[in-house]
Amino acid sequence: MGDLQTSEGMNETPLSVYHGVSSNICHPLDFLVFPSLMDDIFTRLLAWTAYMNRRFINFVENLVLQDVYRCSEDSVAITSGQNPRSSSQSICKSAREGCSSSSTSCTENSYSAICGKRSSELREELLANTDSRNTITYHSKRGAPFIFQGLMFPLFGIRLAWSLALASWRCALYHLRSTQAQVYSIKSRMQRTLRGSSDDIGWLQRNPGMAPVENGTARFLELLQAIRNGEHTLPNSFVYLLVPGLLSNHGPLYFVATKRFFSKMGLACHIAKIPSEASVAQNAWELKRYIEELYWGSGKRVMLLGHSKGGVDSAAALSIYWSELEGKVAGLALVQSPYGGTPLASDILREGQIADKETRRVMELLICKMIKGDIRALEDLTYEKRKEFIMKHKLPEGVPLISFHSEARVAPGFLATMTHIAHAELPWLPLPKFGSAEFDSVGRLGHQVPIVIPISAAMAACALHLLLRYGEKSDGLVTCRDAEVPGSVVVRPDQKLDHAWMVYSSWKKNPNEPDACEMCEALLTLLVELGERKQEEMEKFGSSS
């Protein structure tokens, strides 16, 4: 019916097994219409294998004859309606006659017909053989020999090896990418850790939308010198509210000396009793209620002086609740307050740096479990949270504002300084009588023992760390640039004062230098003058308009 010609130039040999079969039977090679380079390679490989191994050719011959008999039987049964058994016998007889003359020629031609098949047809036949409903029709049209299923095992092995190689390559690429991602993450974390707060310190001054500050150091020093000379001009027409900072509930001497100093002058002074370890938003609400109670109880406006986080809490109360506090607050002085943020809080709680999760868990254990506070109290002092809050809540215009910041000592000798933070009352102890009235009186009285810890030394170490790492001057916790509130009058004293000096009594006092009480009085006096000046400016502006 049709001739088979291999790529090796074999002789054209008709398939004698098809003698006597109806002419409408399709030749198996009529459907090879899409040759490809890969198919030719497979065909050449099969032909070369046949010539190299004659014993394998004999085995192939027998299998080919069996498949041809079966295909012819199916074709006759389907196309002409003959008895499959009789057609099988006739085809077998003709096949034997055709092959009796030259067994070798029949073998080579038969195998050449097999090798001429394209690998694409072999794959199609294997897929079609899996469908039981199309088996008879497929064999009747193509006459696919069963031998090709055996010959496809090497190809399947090659495909399997190729698939394994691809899987290994993909796995290697996956691990390579995973390792690369881990290395990049570690590199990014190291860079973020080493970079720290370099880009955040002083962001208030770099922001073009912030109001400029005014230097009031000269006037402050004048007022401070007058106070040391006994000139106290702080009026009694205000209620003075001292707002403590973080961890103030654990400091029994926090603002105590300042409050006693103001009370001796006959001034109404209070220390705000707020949860210092709470968030800024919560303390702002507590201060708003506290200010309203003082105003309605005394009928006087309130002057606020906030230290450290207390200044941030006070500014938040004015920013959020100014519509309710307007006319009740006369001014605000922020003393060493991290209004723009603090690098220590940011460096501890910064996400994306080395050991960020472990550090946060440690801080949560210390603040939440040990001192029963809120981690947001420290988190609200980071640069990220301060930027978000300040951009959302602006300080009201027209409120007198003073910013006070200082620089801590970093000399090596100052690292051993002790700070008096509390005192302990010893009970009366019976002492032996020595025959002296002086010893008897001492034995009957209780004793006050000062409690001192190296807070000043810790502040000096932190200030040295910030100076060496960022090149920024600070009081140990807050840099000077972050303590300046936009639109305020800034006080920059020459005296070296750490962050804890304003609220705790130093164990070693220098009579030639002003103490914290005199500093607070000078700041509030300057705030009163600033309020009077703003009031005059508003009156002039109202009369001119």
Coordinates of C-alpha atoms in Angstrom, one line a residue, residues 297-527:
G297 CA -11.7 74.5 91.9
S298 CA -9.5 77.7 92.0
G299 CA -10.8 79.8 89.2
K300 CA -7.2 80.4 88.1
R301 CA -5.6 79.5 84.9
V302 CA -3.0 76.7 85.0
M303 CA 0.7 77.0 84.2
L304 CA 2.2 73.7 83.1
L305 CA 5.8 72.6 83.6
G306 CA 6.4 69.1 82.2
H307 CA 9.7 67.2 82.5
S308 CA 10.8 64.5 80.1
K309 CA 7.7 62.5 79.0
G310 CA 5.6 64.8 81.2
G311 CA 6.2 67.6 78.7
V312 CA 5.2 65.3 75.8
D313 CA 2.0 64.3 77.7
S314 CA 1.2 68.0 78.4
A315 CA 1.7 69.0 74.8
A316 CA -0.5 66.1 73.7
A317 CA -3.3 67.3 76.0
L318 CA -3.2 70.8 74.5
S319 CA -3.0 69.5 71.0
I320 CA -5.9 67.1 71.3
Y321 CA -8.2 68.8 73.7
W322 CA -7.5 72.5 73.1
S323 CA -11.2 73.2 72.2
E324 CA -12.0 72.3 75.8
L325 CA -8.9 73.7 77.5
E326 CA -8.8 77.1 75.8
G327 CA -8.9 79.8 78.4
K328 CA -7.9 77.4 81.1
V329 CA -4.2 77.0 80.3
A330 CA -1.8 80.0 80.5
G331 CA 1.3 78.4 79.1
L332 CA 3.5 75.3 78.9
A333 CA 7.2 74.8 79.7
L334 CA 8.8 71.6 78.3
V335 CA 11.9 70.7 80.3
Q336 CA 14.2 68.1 78.7
S337 CA 11.3 66.6 76.8
P338 CA 11.7 64.4 73.8
Y339 CA 9.2 66.3 71.7
G340 CA 10.7 65.1 68.5
G341 CA 11.6 61.6 69.9
T342 CA 14.6 60.0 71.5
P343 CA 17.2 57.8 69.9
L344 CA 17.3 55.5 72.8
A345 CA 13.6 54.5 72.5
S346 CA 14.0 54.2 68.7
D347 CA 17.1 52.1 68.9
I348 CA 15.5 49.7 71.4
L349 CA 12.2 49.2 69.7
R350 CA 13.1 49.7 66.0
E351 CA 11.7 47.0 63.8
G352 CA 13.9 45.3 61.2
Q353 CA 17.1 45.5 63.1
I354 CA 19.1 42.7 64.7
A355 CA 17.3 40.9 67.6
D356 CA 14.4 43.3 67.3
K357 CA 11.8 40.8 68.5
E358 CA 13.9 39.6 71.4
T359 CA 14.6 43.1 72.5
R360 CA 11.0 44.0 72.5
R361 CA 10.1 40.9 74.5
V362 CA 12.7 41.9 77.1
M363 CA 11.3 45.5 77.3
E364 CA 7.7 44.1 77.6
L365 CA 8.9 41.9 80.5
L366 CA 10.5 44.9 82.3
I367 CA 7.8 47.5 81.7
C368 CA 4.6 45.4 81.6
K369 CA 5.4 42.6 84.1
M370 CA 7.8 44.1 86.6
I371 CA 6.7 47.7 86.9
K372 CA 3.1 47.1 85.7
G373 CA 3.3 49.7 82.9
D374 CA 2.4 49.9 79.2
I375 CA 5.0 49.3 76.5
R376 CA 3.3 52.1 74.5
A377 CA 4.8 54.6 77.1
L378 CA 8.2 53.9 75.6
E379 CA 7.0 53.3 72.1
D380 CA 5.3 56.7 71.9
L381 CA 8.7 58.3 72.4
T382 CA 10.2 56.8 69.2
Y383 CA 10.8 58.9 66.2
E384 CA 8.2 57.1 64.1
K385 CA 5.4 57.6 66.6
R386 CA 6.3 61.2 67.3
K387 CA 6.3 62.0 63.6
E388 CA 2.9 60.5 63.2
F389 CA 1.5 62.3 66.2
I390 CA 2.9 65.7 65.5
M391 CA 1.8 65.6 61.9
K392 CA -1.7 64.7 63.0
H393 CA -2.0 67.0 66.1
K394 CA -0.5 70.4 65.9
L395 CA 0.1 72.6 69.0
P396 CA -2.4 75.4 69.2
E397 CA -1.2 78.9 68.1
G398 CA -1.1 81.6 70.7
V399 CA -0.1 79.4 73.6
P400 CA 3.2 80.5 75.3
L401 CA 5.8 77.7 74.9
I402 CA 9.2 77.3 76.4
S403 CA 11.7 74.5 75.5
F404 CA 14.6 73.8 77.9
H405 CA 17.4 71.4 77.1
S406 CA 20.8 70.8 78.6
E407 CA 24.0 68.8 78.1
A408 CA 25.3 66.2 80.5
R409 CA 28.9 65.8 81.6
V410 CA 30.8 63.0 80.0
A411 CA 34.1 63.4 81.8
P412 CA 35.5 60.1 83.2
G413 CA 35.4 61.3 86.7
F414 CA 31.7 62.1 86.5
L415 CA 30.9 58.4 85.8
A416 CA 31.2 57.7 89.5
T417 CA 28.8 60.4 90.6
M418 CA 26.0 59.2 93.0
T419 CA 22.5 60.7 93.0
H420 CA 20.2 61.1 96.0
I421 CA 16.8 59.8 94.9
A422 CA 15.1 59.0 98.3
H423 CA 15.6 58.6 102.0
A424 CA 14.7 55.9 104.5
E425 CA 13.4 56.5 108.0
L426 CA 15.1 54.2 110.5
P427 CA 13.1 53.3 113.6
W428 CA 14.0 54.4 117.1
L429 CA 16.7 52.1 118.4
P430 CA 17.7 51.9 122.1
L431 CA 21.3 52.7 122.5
P432 CA 23.5 52.2 125.6
K433 CA 23.8 55.3 127.8
F434 CA 27.2 56.8 127.9
G435 CA 26.4 59.4 130.6
S436 CA 26.0 62.2 128.1
A437 CA 22.7 64.0 127.2
E438 CA 23.8 64.4 123.6
F439 CA 24.1 60.6 123.1
D440 CA 20.8 60.0 124.9
S441 CA 18.9 62.4 122.6
V442 CA 20.4 60.8 119.5
G443 CA 19.3 57.4 120.7
R444 CA 15.7 58.5 121.1
L445 CA 15.4 60.1 117.6
G446 CA 14.9 58.3 114.3
H447 CA 17.4 58.7 111.6
Q448 CA 17.0 59.6 107.9
V449 CA 19.4 57.7 105.7
P450 CA 19.8 59.0 102.1
I451 CA 19.3 56.4 99.3
V452 CA 21.7 57.0 96.5
I453 CA 22.2 55.2 93.2
P454 CA 24.5 56.1 90.3
I455 CA 21.8 57.8 88.1
S456 CA 24.1 60.6 87.1
A457 CA 26.7 58.1 86.2
A458 CA 24.3 56.2 84.0
M459 CA 23.2 59.5 82.3
A460 CA 26.9 60.4 81.7
A461 CA 27.4 56.9 80.1
C462 CA 24.4 57.4 77.8
A463 CA 25.4 60.9 76.8
L464 CA 28.9 59.6 75.9
H465 CA 27.3 56.8 73.8
L466 CA 25.1 59.3 71.9
L467 CA 28.0 61.6 71.4
L468 CA 30.3 58.9 70.0
R469 CA 27.7 57.2 67.9
Y470 CA 25.7 60.1 66.5
G471 CA 27.9 63.1 67.3
E472 CA 24.9 64.7 69.2
K473 CA 24.9 66.5 72.5
S474 CA 22.4 65.3 74.9
D475 CA 21.4 65.1 78.6
G476 CA 21.8 61.4 78.5
L477 CA 18.4 60.5 77.1
V478 CA 17.2 63.4 74.9
T479 CA 19.3 65.1 72.3
C480 CA 19.4 68.9 72.3
R481 CA 17.9 69.2 68.8
D482 CA 14.9 66.9 69.6
A483 CA 14.0 68.9 72.7
E484 CA 13.4 72.1 70.8
V485 CA 9.6 72.6 70.1
P486 CA 8.8 74.5 66.9
G487 CA 7.5 78.0 67.7
S488 CA 8.8 78.0 71.2
V489 CA 11.3 80.1 73.1
V490 CA 14.4 77.9 73.6
V491 CA 16.6 78.0 76.7
R492 CA 20.1 76.6 76.3
P493 CA 22.0 77.0 79.6
D494 CA 25.7 76.7 79.8
Q495 CA 25.6 74.6 82.9
K496 CA 26.1 70.9 82.5
L497 CA 22.9 69.2 83.6
D498 CA 21.9 65.6 83.0
H499 CA 18.4 64.3 82.5
A500 CA 17.7 63.4 86.1
W501 CA 19.2 66.6 87.7
M502 CA 16.0 68.6 87.4
V503 CA 13.9 66.3 89.5
Y504 CA 16.3 64.6 92.0
S505 CA 18.5 66.2 94.6
S506 CA 22.2 65.8 94.1
W507 CA 24.1 64.2 97.0
K508 CA 26.9 66.8 96.5
K509 CA 25.4 70.3 96.2
N510 CA 27.4 73.2 94.9
P511 CA 26.3 76.5 96.6
N512 CA 27.7 78.5 93.8
E513 CA 25.4 77.0 91.2
P514 CA 21.6 77.3 91.0
D515 CA 19.5 74.3 92.0
A516 CA 16.5 72.7 90.3
C517 CA 14.0 74.7 92.3
E518 CA 15.5 78.0 91.1
M519 CA 15.7 76.7 87.6
C520 CA 12.0 75.9 87.6
E521 CA 11.1 79.3 89.1
A522 CA 13.1 81.1 86.4
L523 CA 11.4 79.1 83.6
L524 CA 7.9 79.8 84.9
T525 CA 8.7 83.4 85.3
L526 CA 9.9 83.6 81.7
L527 CA 6.7 81.8 80.7

